[in-house]
Amino acid sequence: MSKKRGIRVILVAVLLYQCWVLYLTFSHPNTGINVTKNAEQQWIIESFDSRSIGSELQLKAGDVLVAVNGAAPEEHWPVYRWRTLDQAATITVQQEDGAIRQALVDPRGNLGGSDLFPLLAECFSMLIAYVLYKKVSNSYSSRYLSAVFLDIGLLFTSLPASVRGDALGKILMSAFMVLLPIVFFHFLTVFLKEKGQVHISSFFLKPAYIAAAILLGVRIIYFFDTPVTFSIYNILRTSDLLLAVLGVCANFWLLFYIYAKHRKEVSYVSVIIKTVLVSLFLSFSPAVVFSFLPKILFGKMIIDSFYMSWFVFIFPLSFVYLLATRRLYDVNIIMRRMLFTVVIALVPSLLLAGMIKFFFPLEATLPSLALVFVLLLLSISFILYSLEHLTTKLEPVLFPRKHRLQLALKNITRNLTTISSLRELKDIILVDIVETLEVAGGAILIKYKDRMETIYEGNVRKSEVEEFIVSGAGNTGEASCYICFEISRQEEYTSYLVMTEKKTSARLGMEEVQWINLIITYLSISLENVQLISKLDGKIQQLSALLPEEEEANNLIWFRKLMFELQEKERIRIAMDLHDTTMQDLFLLKRRLQIMQDKYPLTQEMKSYIDGMTDYIEIINKNLRQNCFELHPYLLKEIGLVATLNKLFQTEREICSFKIHFITSEISEIEEQEMEIKRHIFRMVQELLHNAKKYAYANTVRFSICIEQSWMYFEYADDGIGFEPSRPVVREIGSAGIGMEQMKNRVLSLGGTYELDSGTGKGVRFQAQFPIQMHKELSDESV
């Protein structure tokens, strides 16, 4: 509770102080006029600051002060304490010609960017401090970093009051400036211990805080008009800058010490130290080099610290990044790029600064030239450093063709990982290549020793392209309207990519040819994978057909199940492709013919012709629908196995030359079985019907399914010509032998047995039985 009360007291104090600073900002301008005493002990105007309103008041250096606010100059406390004309409403001077001039100071005389900047910087610092304190509470060092930002925020808060001669503003401005390097150092010790397990002695932190407190106590004299106030102010003003520089150097020393200790390590600590060193250098070196050191050595800043103070944010923000992120970038690469861009930017920056000095010799003073040079160097370096990123972002506008090729390359390389067949290679890859290059067509050819496989897309003649490759013209790269690229050359085959001219009859450009050569490197790998998959598939099919019989095959049931699952997935994919492409196209074609028939006046002959086309399309559509059903019997889930088989037999009876009988019992028990069993039975019925139509020459075909004592029995019989079961199986796709072997494997994959009885002129009888789960029995047992 006391902690919360303390935080509330601090917040109220900061808020009241902020109100006081805003009152001073809007009540008194920053005059920027410095005064001193001459040999005659008269108060005279000594100099003007960079943002002084002296020129607006038509005052000059050397003018003798007669009165300030209607009283003697020494009675105006800023003159006595700081030797400035802050918070003056009227200034009366005697100029060189003896004329007396009274200048009225506008309360909002130079209110502008110089006053807005500290307010923005303060708000930004306070916001970061709050976010660190509240949102990154899991890190102990974040509390100290929050204190760093709070110090920076109060430093910027005090700036407007300090330049307007306010004693409290000057005290707090100096105190926070001295305190900032100490708080930084304290934060570093905690941060390095937390993140990198680097332990640093902090014995001198307590003396440093005590010294800062003592200096704060000494500055209390700023509130009083004593003979030594200005002397102490003048001494402390220089010592504050010196202490700030020493504090920055101490932070540099600590980081260089840690870096020297861990520089050879490739660890998280070394990356942290490098990042911190770079950010510290970028944060403080501009202010030290261009403001503090010149002020100490020469009594005048090259560039006003007002501008250099922006860089202070770099260092603490880098720690916000280190605390918040889980990934660190390689600071060595970043520094090399930054150094490289700065070196390149030096020459144009020097040339532009020299041109400004040449064309404007009077206006271009050394401080202004230095500021211009630094700004030019930073701006050009930033542009060069960001050029790669900007080029990437603007590439769609600046280089649209190159951008499109790169996007297509990413898409193609991503899709190549999913290719497992030549059909997919055509539908997914070749189509993209043709569309990207805007050519009339393209083809991929695989030339074996005894045959050739070709896939093509667009306006390409297959025979012409194959003749082009066989004749050897492809080896020359170009011929007629084709350009040929060799993809790969293997012992068994050689593959080629053949492209036509563009649709505009233009040849492919150099950039596009380079793009194709890059695509070919990926295509060669993908084609090799497709060939290996094709070989593996063939070997698996042979192995599946050659598997041993029941007693020896128990250990290979998993293999059979896997094979059938893969087959089902491929059949479903083909069925879906037919449904989503060919059948939809036929539907649209039929619809357009009907619209044309209704919309346009046609002769009776033309209407009859269109009706015939529509009927023929309907027949094709019906056949495709049946094929899709056979590939993917979705009705098994919707209406069950028995109803699906009845629907299949009803369809087949219309076209078969033999009678089909279907006998079943225990339908409810059949439908309770797993989908795997029902799917295998359906596939066996399909295969047996196919063999009956093609080879049996039977008059009657009979199917039966029944369940007895936890076993399902499946039987097929016909009165056809039969065959000799002992004859060697023909290992060709589509042959009856392969189909019969597949049925045997289905039975074995279900853990069942089978019996095949046939002979020449005896018909065929195939019986299978496999164990099932009896749901009713299980439920009774559980009761």
PDB file of N, CA and C in Angstrom, residues 487-548:
ATOM      1  N   ILE A 487      15.914 -30.702 -69.223  1.00  0.00           N
ATOM      2  CA  ILE A 487      15.691 -30.676 -67.777  1.00  0.00           C
ATOM      3  C   ILE A 487      16.717 -31.530 -67.059  1.00  0.00           C
ATOM      4  N   SER A 488      16.827 -32.802 -67.455  1.00  0.00           N
ATOM      5  CA  SER A 488      17.813 -33.690 -66.836  1.00  0.00           C
ATOM      6  C   SER A 488      18.104 -34.840 -67.781  1.00  0.00           C
ATOM      7  N   ARG A 489      19.265 -35.461 -67.573  1.00  0.00           N
ATOM      8  CA  ARG A 489      19.676 -36.611 -68.392  1.00  0.00           C
ATOM      9  C   ARG A 489      20.075 -37.743 -67.438  1.00  0.00           C
ATOM     10  N   GLN A 490      19.248 -38.804 -67.445  1.00  0.00           N
ATOM     11  CA  GLN A 490      19.481 -39.956 -66.597  1.00  0.00           C
ATOM     12  C   GLN A 490      19.793 -41.176 -67.456  1.00  0.00           C
ATOM     13  N   GLU A 491      20.147 -42.293 -66.811  1.00  0.00           N
ATOM     14  CA  GLU A 491      20.438 -43.517 -67.571  1.00  0.00           C
ATOM     15  C   GLU A 491      19.200 -44.017 -68.294  1.00  0.00           C
ATOM     16  N   GLU A 492      18.044 -43.931 -67.637  1.00  0.00           N
ATOM     17  CA  GLU A 492      16.827 -44.504 -68.195  1.00  0.00           C
ATOM     18  C   GLU A 492      16.068 -43.532 -69.088  1.00  0.00           C
ATOM     19  N   TYR A 493      16.223 -42.248 -68.874  1.00  0.00           N
ATOM     20  CA  TYR A 493      15.431 -41.280 -69.630  1.00  0.00           C
ATOM     21  C   TYR A 493      16.148 -39.929 -69.702  1.00  0.00           C
ATOM     22  N   THR A 494      15.670 -39.105 -70.638  1.00  0.00           N
ATOM     23  CA  THR A 494      16.096 -37.708 -70.748  1.00  0.00           C
ATOM     24  C   THR A 494      14.828 -36.869 -70.832  1.00  0.00           C
ATOM     25  N   SER A 495      14.766 -35.816 -70.042  1.00  0.00           N
ATOM     26  CA  SER A 495      13.551 -34.996 -70.000  1.00  0.00           C
ATOM     27  C   SER A 495      13.823 -33.616 -70.584  1.00  0.00           C
ATOM     28  N   TYR A 496      12.779 -33.046 -71.197  1.00  0.00           N
ATOM     29  CA  TYR A 496      12.886 -31.747 -71.856  1.00  0.00           C
ATOM     30  C   TYR A 496      11.681 -30.878 -71.503  1.00  0.00           C
ATOM     31  N   LEU A 497      11.918 -29.577 -71.503  1.00  0.00           N
ATOM     32  CA  LEU A 497      10.844 -28.590 -71.416  1.00  0.00           C
ATOM     33  C   LEU A 497      10.836 -27.811 -72.719  1.00  0.00           C
ATOM     34  N   VAL A 498       9.723 -27.859 -73.427  1.00  0.00           N
ATOM     35  CA  VAL A 498       9.598 -27.194 -74.727  1.00  0.00           C
ATOM     36  C   VAL A 498       8.557 -26.087 -74.610  1.00  0.00           C
ATOM     37  N   MET A 499       8.934 -24.875 -75.022  1.00  0.00           N
ATOM     38  CA  MET A 499       8.020 -23.738 -74.988  1.00  0.00           C
ATOM     39  C   MET A 499       7.838 -23.184 -76.391  1.00  0.00           C
ATOM     40  N   THR A 500       6.636 -22.679 -76.649  1.00  0.00           N
ATOM     41  CA  THR A 500       6.369 -22.014 -77.930  1.00  0.00           C
ATOM     42  C   THR A 500       6.713 -20.531 -77.830  1.00  0.00           C
ATOM     43  N   GLU A 501       6.468 -19.821 -78.902  1.00  0.00           N
ATOM     44  CA  GLU A 501       6.612 -18.369 -78.862  1.00  0.00           C
ATOM     45  C   GLU A 501       5.511 -17.775 -77.986  1.00  0.00           C
ATOM     46  N   LYS A 502       5.692 -16.496 -77.679  1.00  0.00           N
ATOM     47  CA  LYS A 502       4.640 -15.806 -76.936  1.00  0.00           C
ATOM     48  C   LYS A 502       3.408 -15.637 -77.799  1.00  0.00           C
ATOM     49  N   LYS A 503       2.317 -15.317 -77.126  1.00  0.00           N
ATOM     50  CA  LYS A 503       1.064 -15.111 -77.859  1.00  0.00           C
ATOM     51  C   LYS A 503       1.157 -13.929 -78.803  1.00  0.00           C
ATOM     52  N   THR A 504       2.100 -13.025 -78.539  1.00  0.00           N
ATOM     53  CA  THR A 504       2.325 -11.861 -79.412  1.00  0.00           C
ATOM     54  C   THR A 504       3.322 -12.171 -80.519  1.00  0.00           C
ATOM     55  N   SER A 505       3.728 -13.467 -80.639  1.00  0.00           N
ATOM     56  CA  SER A 505       4.714 -13.933 -81.619  1.00  0.00           C
ATOM     57  C   SER A 505       6.122 -13.452 -81.314  1.00  0.00           C
ATOM     58  N   ALA A 506       6.336 -12.893 -80.132  1.00  0.00           N
ATOM     59  CA  ALA A 506       7.681 -12.459 -79.729  1.00  0.00           C
ATOM     60  C   ALA A 506       8.430 -13.623 -79.110  1.00  0.00           C
ATOM     61  N   ARG A 507       9.771 -13.573 -79.200  1.00  0.00           N
ATOM     62  CA  ARG A 507      10.599 -14.595 -78.588  1.00  0.00           C
ATOM     63  C   ARG A 507      10.726 -14.332 -77.079  1.00  0.00           C
ATOM     64  N   LEU A 508      11.096 -15.352 -76.343  1.00  0.00           N
ATOM     65  CA  LEU A 508      11.306 -15.188 -74.915  1.00  0.00           C
ATOM     66  C   LEU A 508      12.530 -14.307 -74.667  1.00  0.00           C
ATOM     67  N   GLY A 509      12.413 -13.381 -73.698  1.00  0.00           N
ATOM     68  CA  GLY A 509      13.510 -12.491 -73.377  1.00  0.00           C
ATOM     69  C   GLY A 509      14.565 -13.169 -72.517  1.00  0.00           C
ATOM     70  N   MET A 510      15.705 -12.477 -72.344  1.00  0.00           N
ATOM     71  CA  MET A 510      16.806 -13.024 -71.563  1.00  0.00           C
ATOM     72  C   MET A 510      16.384 -13.286 -70.115  1.00  0.00           C
ATOM     73  N   GLU A 511      15.616 -12.347 -69.541  1.00  0.00           N
ATOM     74  CA  GLU A 511      15.163 -12.502 -68.160  1.00  0.00           C
ATOM     75  C   GLU A 511      14.262 -13.714 -68.017  1.00  0.00           C
ATOM     76  N   GLU A 512      13.423 -13.945 -69.020  1.00  0.00           N
ATOM     77  CA  GLU A 512      12.508 -15.090 -68.972  1.00  0.00           C
ATOM     78  C   GLU A 512      13.248 -16.406 -69.176  1.00  0.00           C
ATOM     79  N   VAL A 513      14.260 -16.394 -70.030  1.00  0.00           N
ATOM     80  CA  VAL A 513      15.065 -17.609 -70.228  1.00  0.00           C
ATOM     81  C   VAL A 513      15.806 -17.962 -68.947  1.00  0.00           C
ATOM     82  N   GLN A 514      16.363 -16.956 -68.268  1.00  0.00           N
ATOM     83  CA  GLN A 514      17.028 -17.205 -66.983  1.00  0.00           C
ATOM     84  C   GLN A 514      16.045 -17.765 -65.961  1.00  0.00           C
ATOM     85  N   TRP A 515      14.826 -17.242 -65.977  1.00  0.00           N
ATOM     86  CA  TRP A 515      13.792 -17.729 -65.064  1.00  0.00           C
ATOM     87  C   TRP A 515      13.479 -19.194 -65.346  1.00  0.00           C
ATOM     88  N   ILE A 516      13.388 -19.558 -66.644  1.00  0.00           N
ATOM     89  CA  ILE A 516      13.112 -20.953 -67.005  1.00  0.00           C
ATOM     90  C   ILE A 516      14.245 -21.858 -66.547  1.00  0.00           C
ATOM     91  N   ASN A 517      15.489 -21.402 -66.735  1.00  0.00           N
ATOM     92  CA  ASN A 517      16.636 -22.209 -66.292  1.00  0.00           C
ATOM     93  C   ASN A 517      16.595 -22.446 -64.791  1.00  0.00           C
ATOM     94  N   LEU A 518      16.120 -21.448 -64.036  1.00  0.00           N
ATOM     95  CA  LEU A 518      15.977 -21.618 -62.591  1.00  0.00           C
ATOM     96  C   LEU A 518      14.859 -22.613 -62.268  1.00  0.00           C
ATOM     97  N   ILE A 519      13.763 -22.527 -63.006  1.00  0.00           N
ATOM     98  CA  ILE A 519      12.651 -23.461 -62.802  1.00  0.00           C
ATOM     99  C   ILE A 519      13.092 -24.893 -63.105  1.00  0.00           C
ATOM    100  N   ILE A 520      13.953 -25.045 -64.123  1.00  0.00           N
ATOM    101  CA  ILE A 520      14.389 -26.375 -64.547  1.00  0.00           C
ATOM    102  C   ILE A 520      15.127 -27.098 -63.421  1.00  0.00           C
ATOM    103  N   THR A 521      15.900 -26.351 -62.620  1.00  0.00           N
ATOM    104  CA  THR A 521      16.627 -26.991 -61.516  1.00  0.00           C
ATOM    105  C   THR A 521      15.660 -27.642 -60.536  1.00  0.00           C
ATOM    106  N   TYR A 522      14.518 -27.006 -60.321  1.00  0.00           N
ATOM    107  CA  TYR A 522      13.501 -27.599 -59.450  1.00  0.00           C
ATOM    108  C   TYR A 522      12.740 -28.722 -60.162  1.00  0.00           C
ATOM    109  N   LEU A 523      12.482 -28.516 -61.458  1.00  0.00           N
ATOM    110  CA  LEU A 523      11.751 -29.525 -62.217  1.00  0.00           C
ATOM    111  C   LEU A 523      12.516 -30.840 -62.288  1.00  0.00           C
ATOM    112  N   SER A 524      13.835 -30.757 -62.412  1.00  0.00           N
ATOM    113  CA  SER A 524      14.627 -31.982 -62.530  1.00  0.00           C
ATOM    114  C   SER A 524      14.470 -32.849 -61.280  1.00  0.00           C
ATOM    115  N   ILE A 525      14.471 -32.210 -60.130  1.00  0.00           N
ATOM    116  CA  ILE A 525      14.295 -32.956 -58.872  1.00  0.00           C
ATOM    117  C   ILE A 525      12.887 -33.523 -58.782  1.00  0.00           C
ATOM    118  N   SER A 526      11.897 -32.703 -59.164  1.00  0.00           N
ATOM    119  CA  SER A 526      10.510 -33.157 -59.081  1.00  0.00           C
ATOM    120  C   SER A 526      10.251 -34.318 -60.035  1.00  0.00           C
ATOM    121  N   LEU A 527      10.808 -34.244 -61.254  1.00  0.00           N
ATOM    122  CA  LEU A 527      10.622 -35.335 -62.216  1.00  0.00           C
ATOM    123  C   LEU A 527      11.272 -36.623 -61.717  1.00  0.00           C
ATOM    124  N   GLU A 528      12.424 -36.488 -61.116  1.00  0.00           N
ATOM    125  CA  GLU A 528      13.086 -37.669 -60.561  1.00  0.00           C
ATOM    126  C   GLU A 528      12.235 -38.296 -59.459  1.00  0.00           C
ATOM    127  N   ASN A 529      11.615 -37.452 -58.636  1.00  0.00           N
ATOM    128  CA  ASN A 529      10.725 -37.963 -57.590  1.00  0.00           C
ATOM    129  C   ASN A 529       9.517 -38.667 -58.184  1.00  0.00           C
ATOM    130  N   VAL A 530       8.947 -38.069 -59.248  1.00  0.00           N
ATOM    131  CA  VAL A 530       7.783 -38.680 -59.904  1.00  0.00           C
ATOM    132  C   VAL A 530       8.144 -40.052 -60.456  1.00  0.00           C
ATOM    133  N   GLN A 531       9.321 -40.156 -61.063  1.00  0.00           N
ATOM    134  CA  GLN A 531       9.759 -41.447 -61.602  1.00  0.00           C
ATOM    135  C   GLN A 531       9.952 -42.476 -60.489  1.00  0.00           C
ATOM    136  N   LEU A 532      10.545 -42.033 -59.392  1.00  0.00           N
ATOM    137  CA  LEU A 532      10.748 -42.950 -58.269  1.00  0.00           C
ATOM    138  C   LEU A 532       9.422 -43.398 -57.673  1.00  0.00           C
ATOM    139  N   ILE A 533       8.470 -42.455 -57.562  1.00  0.00           N
ATOM    140  CA  ILE A 533       7.142 -42.800 -57.038  1.00  0.00           C
ATOM    141  C   ILE A 533       6.446 -43.794 -57.955  1.00  0.00           C
ATOM    142  N   SER A 534       6.596 -43.587 -59.280  1.00  0.00           N
ATOM    143  CA  SER A 534       5.976 -44.498 -60.236  1.00  0.00           C
ATOM    144  C   SER A 534       6.568 -45.906 -60.118  1.00  0.00           C
ATOM    145  N   LYS A 535       7.900 -45.977 -59.992  1.00  0.00           N
ATOM    146  CA  LYS A 535       8.539 -47.280 -59.820  1.00  0.00           C
ATOM    147  C   LYS A 535       8.089 -47.943 -58.520  1.00  0.00           C
ATOM    148  N   LEU A 536       8.070 -47.155 -57.457  1.00  0.00           N
ATOM    149  CA  LEU A 536       7.674 -47.688 -56.156  1.00  0.00           C
ATOM    150  C   LEU A 536       6.249 -48.193 -56.183  1.00  0.00           C
ATOM    151  N   ASP A 537       5.364 -47.446 -56.858  1.00  0.00           N
ATOM    152  CA  ASP A 537       3.970 -47.864 -56.944  1.00  0.00           C
ATOM    153  C   ASP A 537       3.848 -49.207 -57.673  1.00  0.00           C
ATOM    154  N   GLY A 538       4.617 -49.351 -58.769  1.00  0.00           N
ATOM    155  CA  GLY A 538       4.587 -50.611 -59.498  1.00  0.00           C
ATOM    156  C   GLY A 538       5.103 -51.773 -58.674  1.00  0.00           C
ATOM    157  N   LYS A 539       6.192 -51.527 -57.959  1.00  0.00           N
ATOM    158  CA  LYS A 539       6.751 -52.581 -57.108  1.00  0.00           C
ATOM    159  C   LYS A 539       5.776 -52.976 -55.999  1.00  0.00           C
ATOM    160  N   ILE A 540       5.107 -51.958 -55.422  1.00  0.00           N
ATOM    161  CA  ILE A 540       4.147 -52.244 -54.352  1.00  0.00           C
ATOM    162  C   ILE A 540       2.980 -53.062 -54.878  1.00  0.00           C
ATOM    163  N   GLN A 541       2.507 -52.715 -56.106  1.00  0.00           N
ATOM    164  CA  GLN A 541       1.402 -53.485 -56.685  1.00  0.00           C
ATOM    165  C   GLN A 541       1.806 -54.937 -56.894  1.00  0.00           C
ATOM    166  N   GLN A 542       3.030 -55.157 -57.393  1.00  0.00           N
ATOM    167  CA  GLN A 542       3.498 -56.523 -57.595  1.00  0.00           C
ATOM    168  C   GLN A 542       3.641 -57.259 -56.261  1.00  0.00           C
ATOM    169  N   LEU A 543       4.219 -56.526 -55.267  1.00  0.00           N
ATOM    170  CA  LEU A 543       4.394 -57.143 -53.957  1.00  0.00           C
ATOM    171  C   LEU A 543       3.051 -57.494 -53.342  1.00  0.00           C
ATOM    172  N   SER A 544       2.072 -56.593 -53.527  1.00  0.00           N
ATOM    173  CA  SER A 544       0.742 -56.852 -52.978  1.00  0.00           C
ATOM    174  C   SER A 544       0.136 -58.107 -53.586  1.00  0.00           C
ATOM    175  N   ALA A 545       0.356 -58.315 -54.870  1.00  0.00           N
ATOM    176  CA  ALA A 545      -0.205 -59.498 -55.540  1.00  0.00           C
ATOM    177  C   ALA A 545       0.558 -60.771 -55.187  1.00  0.00           C
ATOM    178  N   LEU A 546       1.821 -60.652 -54.815  1.00  0.00           N
ATOM    179  CA  LEU A 546       2.653 -61.813 -54.534  1.00  0.00           C
ATOM    180  C   LEU A 546       2.747 -62.154 -53.054  1.00  0.00           C
ATOM    181  N   LEU A 547       1.951 -61.452 -52.213  1.00  0.00           N
ATOM    182  CA  LEU A 547       2.025 -61.714 -50.775  1.00  0.00           C
ATOM    183  C   LEU A 547       1.649 -63.158 -50.471  1.00  0.00           C
ATOM    184  N   PRO A 548       2.220 -63.767 -49.453  1.00  0.00           N
ATOM    185  CA  PRO A 548       1.922 -65.168 -49.110  1.00  0.00           C
ATOM    186  C   PRO A 548       0.483 -65.351 -48.646  1.00  0.00           C
TER     187      PRO A 548
END
